[in-house]
Coordinates of C-alpha atoms and ligand atoms in Angstrom, one line a residue:
M1 CA 7.4 -23.1 -18.3
K2 CA 6.4 -19.7 -19.4
A3 CA 8.1 -16.5 -18.3
L4 CA 5.4 -14.1 -16.9
S5 CA 7.5 -11.0 -17.2
R6 CA 11.0 -9.8 -16.7
S7 CA 12.3 -8.4 -13.5
P8 CA 11.7 -4.7 -13.3
P9 CA 14.7 -3.1 -15.0
T10 CA 16.4 -0.2 -13.3
G11 CA 17.5 3.1 -14.6
L12 CA 14.9 3.1 -17.4
D13 CA 11.8 5.2 -17.3
H14 CA 9.7 3.8 -20.1
R15 CA 9.1 0.1 -19.2
P16 CA 5.9 -0.8 -17.4
C17 CA 7.7 -3.0 -14.9
H18 CA 10.0 -0.2 -13.9
T19 CA 8.8 2.2 -11.3
R20 CA 10.3 5.6 -11.5
P21 CA 12.4 6.5 -8.5
V22 CA 11.0 9.3 -6.5
S23 CA 13.0 12.5 -6.8
P24 CA 14.9 13.1 -3.5
T25 CA 15.0 16.8 -4.5
A26 CA 11.2 17.0 -4.4
R27 CA 11.1 15.3 -1.0
D28 CA 13.7 17.6 0.4
R29 CA 11.9 20.6 -0.8
R30 CA 8.7 19.4 0.9
R31 CA 10.5 18.8 4.2
R32 CA 12.1 22.2 4.1
A33 CA 8.7 23.8 3.4
L34 CA 7.2 22.0 6.4
E35 CA 10.0 23.2 8.7
R36 CA 9.2 26.8 7.8
V37 CA 5.6 26.4 9.0
G38 CA 4.7 28.9 11.7
P39 CA 3.1 28.6 15.1
I40 CA 0.7 25.7 15.3
V41 CA -2.5 27.7 16.1
V42 CA -2.1 30.0 13.1
T43 CA -1.2 27.0 10.9
L44 CA -4.3 25.0 11.9
V45 CA -6.6 27.9 11.0
A46 CA -4.9 28.4 7.7
V47 CA -5.2 24.7 6.9
L48 CA -8.9 24.7 7.8
G49 CA -9.5 27.7 5.6
L50 CA -7.7 26.1 2.7
V51 CA -9.3 22.7 2.9
A52 CA -12.8 24.0 3.3
F53 CA -12.7 25.9 0.0
A54 CA -10.1 24.2 -2.2
P55 CA -11.8 21.8 -4.6
G56 CA -8.6 20.3 -6.1
A57 CA -7.8 16.7 -5.5
E58 CA -4.3 17.7 -4.3
F59 CA -5.9 18.9 -1.1
D60 CA -7.4 15.6 -0.2
A61 CA -4.5 14.6 2.0
A62 CA -4.7 17.9 3.9
R63 CA -8.5 17.5 4.2
R64 CA -8.1 14.1 5.7
L65 CA -5.9 15.6 8.4
V66 CA -9.0 17.5 9.7
G67 CA -11.5 14.7 9.0
L68 CA -12.9 16.0 5.7
G69 CA -11.2 13.7 3.1
P70 CA -12.6 10.7 1.3
G71 CA -12.5 7.5 3.2
R72 CA -11.0 4.1 2.5
L73 CA -12.9 2.4 -0.2
G74 CA -12.4 -1.2 1.0
A75 CA -10.7 -3.1 3.8
A76 CA -7.7 -5.2 3.3
P77 CA -8.3 -8.8 4.4
D78 CA -6.8 -10.0 7.6
V79 CA -4.5 -12.8 6.4
P80 CA -1.5 -14.5 8.0
D81 CA 2.0 -13.1 7.2
A82 CA 2.9 -16.3 5.4
G83 CA 4.7 -17.4 2.3
R84 CA 7.0 -15.2 0.3
Y85 CA 6.4 -11.7 -1.1
A86 CA 8.4 -8.7 -2.1
F87 CA 7.6 -5.1 -3.1
L88 CA 8.8 -3.3 -6.3
T89 CA 9.5 0.0 -4.5
E90 CA 9.9 1.1 -0.9
V91 CA 10.2 4.6 0.4
N92 CA 11.1 5.3 4.0
G93 CA 10.7 1.6 4.8
Q94 CA 7.1 1.5 3.5
P95 CA 6.0 -0.3 0.3
V96 CA 4.7 2.0 -2.4
G97 CA 1.2 1.2 -3.6
Y98 CA -2.0 2.9 -4.7
D99 CA -3.9 5.2 -2.4
P100 CA -6.6 3.0 -0.8
C101 CA -8.9 6.0 -0.6
R102 CA -9.0 6.5 -4.4
P103 CA -10.3 4.2 -7.1
I104 CA -7.7 2.9 -9.6
R105 CA -9.2 4.0 -12.9
Y106 CA -8.4 1.6 -15.8
E107 CA -9.2 1.3 -19.4
V108 CA -8.7 -1.6 -21.8
N109 CA -7.5 -1.6 -25.4
P110 CA -9.0 -4.9 -26.7
A111 CA -7.1 -5.0 -30.0
G112 CA -5.5 -8.4 -30.2
A113 CA -7.3 -9.7 -27.1
P114 CA -8.7 -13.2 -26.9
D115 CA -12.5 -13.7 -27.1
G116 CA -14.0 -13.4 -23.7
W117 CA -11.5 -10.7 -22.6
P118 CA -14.1 -8.7 -20.6
D119 CA -14.6 -11.7 -18.2
L120 CA -10.9 -12.4 -18.1
V121 CA -10.1 -8.8 -17.0
A122 CA -13.1 -8.6 -14.6
R123 CA -12.1 -11.7 -12.8
S124 CA -8.4 -10.7 -12.4
I125 CA -9.4 -7.3 -11.2
A126 CA -11.9 -8.8 -8.7
T127 CA -9.1 -11.1 -7.4
I128 CA -6.8 -8.2 -6.8
E129 CA -9.6 -6.1 -5.3
Q130 CA -10.5 -8.9 -2.8
A131 CA -6.9 -9.5 -1.9
T132 CA -6.1 -5.8 -1.3
G133 CA -9.4 -4.0 -0.5
L134 CA -8.4 -1.6 -3.3
R135 CA -11.2 -0.6 -5.7
F136 CA -10.8 -0.3 -9.5
E137 CA -13.0 1.9 -11.7
D138 CA -13.8 0.7 -15.2
D139 CA -13.3 3.6 -17.7
G140 CA -14.3 1.5 -20.7
T141 CA -12.3 0.7 -23.8
T142 CA -9.8 2.8 -25.6
T143 CA -7.6 2.8 -28.8
D144 CA -4.7 4.2 -26.8
R145 CA -1.5 2.2 -27.3
D146 CA 0.9 4.3 -25.3
F147 CA 1.7 1.8 -22.6
F148 CA 4.9 3.6 -21.5
Q149 CA 4.1 7.2 -20.8
R150 CA 1.1 6.9 -18.6
R151 CA 1.9 9.9 -16.5
T152 CA 1.3 12.3 -19.4
A153 CA -2.2 13.7 -19.1
A154 CA -4.1 16.9 -19.6
L155 CA -4.4 19.3 -16.7
G156 CA -2.1 17.2 -14.6
R157 CA -4.6 14.4 -14.0
P158 CA -3.0 11.0 -14.3
L159 CA -4.2 8.9 -17.2
P160 CA -6.0 5.7 -16.3
V161 CA -4.2 2.4 -16.0
L162 CA -4.0 0.9 -19.5
I163 CA -4.5 -2.9 -20.0
G164 CA -3.9 -4.3 -23.5
W165 CA -2.3 -6.9 -25.8
A166 CA 0.6 -6.5 -28.2
D167 CA 3.2 -8.7 -30.0
A168 CA 6.9 -8.6 -30.0
S169 CA 7.0 -6.6 -33.3
E170 CA 5.3 -3.7 -31.3
N171 CA 7.2 -4.3 -28.1
R172 CA 10.5 -6.1 -28.0
D173 CA 10.1 -6.8 -24.3
L174 CA 7.5 -9.4 -25.3
D175 CA 10.0 -11.3 -27.4
G176 CA 10.7 -15.0 -26.6
D177 CA 8.7 -16.5 -23.9
V178 CA 7.7 -13.3 -22.1
A179 CA 3.9 -13.4 -21.6
G180 CA 3.3 -10.0 -20.1
L181 CA 4.6 -6.8 -18.5
G182 CA 3.1 -4.8 -15.6
G183 CA 4.0 -1.9 -13.4
S184 CA 3.1 1.6 -12.2
S185 CA 4.5 5.0 -11.7
P186 CA 4.6 6.9 -8.4
G187 CA 3.4 10.5 -8.2
E188 CA 5.0 13.3 -6.3
P189 CA 5.0 13.0 -2.5
S190 CA 1.6 14.0 -0.9
P191 CA 1.3 16.9 1.6
L192 CA 1.7 14.1 4.2
G193 CA 5.0 13.0 2.6
R194 CA 3.5 9.8 1.3
V195 CA 4.2 8.4 -2.1
H196 CA 1.6 6.5 -4.1
Y197 CA 1.4 5.0 -7.5
V198 CA -0.8 7.2 -9.7
T199 CA -1.1 5.1 -12.9
G200 CA 0.5 2.2 -14.7
S201 CA 0.0 -0.4 -17.4
V202 CA -0.3 -4.1 -18.1
L203 CA 0.8 -5.3 -21.5
L204 CA 0.0 -9.0 -22.5
D205 CA 1.5 -11.0 -25.3
Q206 CA -1.2 -11.5 -27.8
D207 CA 0.5 -14.5 -29.4
A208 CA 0.8 -16.3 -26.1
Y209 CA -2.9 -15.5 -25.3
A210 CA -4.0 -16.8 -28.8
R211 CA -2.2 -20.1 -28.1
L212 CA -3.7 -20.4 -24.6
A213 CA -7.2 -19.5 -25.9
A214 CA -7.0 -22.5 -28.3
R215 CA -6.1 -24.9 -25.5
P216 CA -8.9 -26.5 -23.4
D217 CA -7.0 -25.9 -20.2
G218 CA -5.7 -22.4 -21.2
A219 CA -8.2 -20.3 -19.3
V220 CA -6.5 -20.8 -15.9
E221 CA -3.2 -19.8 -17.3
M222 CA -4.5 -16.7 -19.1
Q223 CA -6.1 -15.7 -15.8
G224 CA -2.9 -16.4 -13.8
I225 CA -0.7 -14.3 -16.2
L226 CA -3.1 -11.3 -16.0
T227 CA -3.4 -11.5 -12.2
H228 CA 0.4 -11.8 -11.9
E229 CA 0.8 -8.6 -14.0
L230 CA -1.9 -6.8 -11.9
G231 CA 0.2 -7.9 -8.9
H232 CA 3.1 -5.9 -10.3
L233 CA 0.7 -3.0 -11.1
V234 CA -0.3 -2.7 -7.4
G235 CA 3.3 -3.1 -6.2
L236 CA 4.4 -6.7 -5.9
D237 CA 7.8 -7.9 -7.2
H238 CA 8.8 -11.4 -8.2
V239 CA 9.7 -14.0 -5.6
E240 CA 11.5 -17.3 -6.5
D241 CA 8.8 -19.6 -5.2
P242 CA 6.7 -21.8 -7.4
R243 CA 3.8 -21.8 -4.9
E244 CA 3.4 -18.0 -5.4
L245 CA 1.8 -16.5 -8.4
M246 CA 4.5 -13.8 -8.3
N247 CA 7.0 -16.5 -9.2
P248 CA 8.7 -15.2 -12.4
S249 CA 7.4 -18.1 -14.4
Y250 CA 4.0 -19.7 -14.6
V251 CA 4.3 -23.2 -13.4
G252 CA 0.7 -24.2 -13.1
Q253 CA -0.3 -22.1 -10.1
R254 CA -4.0 -22.2 -9.5
G255 CA -4.4 -18.6 -8.2
L256 CA -2.8 -16.6 -5.5
G257 CA -0.4 -18.2 -3.0
P258 CA 0.0 -17.4 0.7
G259 CA 2.8 -14.9 0.2
D260 CA 0.9 -13.2 -2.7
R261 CA -2.1 -12.8 -0.4
A262 CA 0.1 -11.4 2.5
G263 CA 1.9 -8.9 0.3
L264 CA -1.3 -7.8 -1.4
A265 CA -3.0 -7.3 2.0
R266 CA -0.1 -5.1 3.1
L267 CA -0.4 -3.0 0.0
G268 CA -4.1 -2.6 0.6
A269 CA -3.6 -1.6 4.2
L270 CA -1.3 1.4 3.4
P271 CA -2.3 4.7 4.8
C272 CA -4.3 7.0 2.5
G273 CA -3.1 10.4 1.4
Ligands
ZN301 ZN1 6.4 -10.6 -13.5

């Protein structure tokens, strides 16, 4: 039995499984600002003027209100609400996930990766895309090893999701039988008051992957671990059920279980903006 990753710790800001709590102060400020909005006719004209000429991505949500924003990139599959699933973060009763109208940019640091890592990553990404309707965008490879401060970026643009391998000497969270870590950080609430993840990371144990790569039957498990961590990345938490890939330990699952699929479909069906 191999532990896939630890439960997301709380109160810490630098672990990939942890999702930063949304600042209530920011939400309250937004609500108060909305309450100050003037008569509806004047407001509508002002919004239309703003969204027609503002090029910034932060206006996408406002543009969508008047039918000008980017559309949903894929459709979440219609699956039965079966099995067991849980979400890492909920805000106002809604799970937090990525905006389905924006691609999830990602890059890979291949240092320490097993041979054949491009196929491994592509297959797990495709599994999550099919199960959610979300779309990923490959930003190529990188030498970046900062798995824990993914929000820091030039000009306020979130860094891409980072996928990579490390050993326990670089990251103590990979000590023992932990095979990987995964998680994302939410951004500030959108103009519509919605909270989405904006970036995140998946860190895999290079020693565990080296051992699995040497085993004839190791490919399925390598795939399963990475897909499990991508499940965390897009918003799923652990469930204690050996039929689900989001079980805390890998126990021979051959891909997504019914609850994994139901939870991923809900994350992919979240509203945009
Ligand atoms: Zn996990």
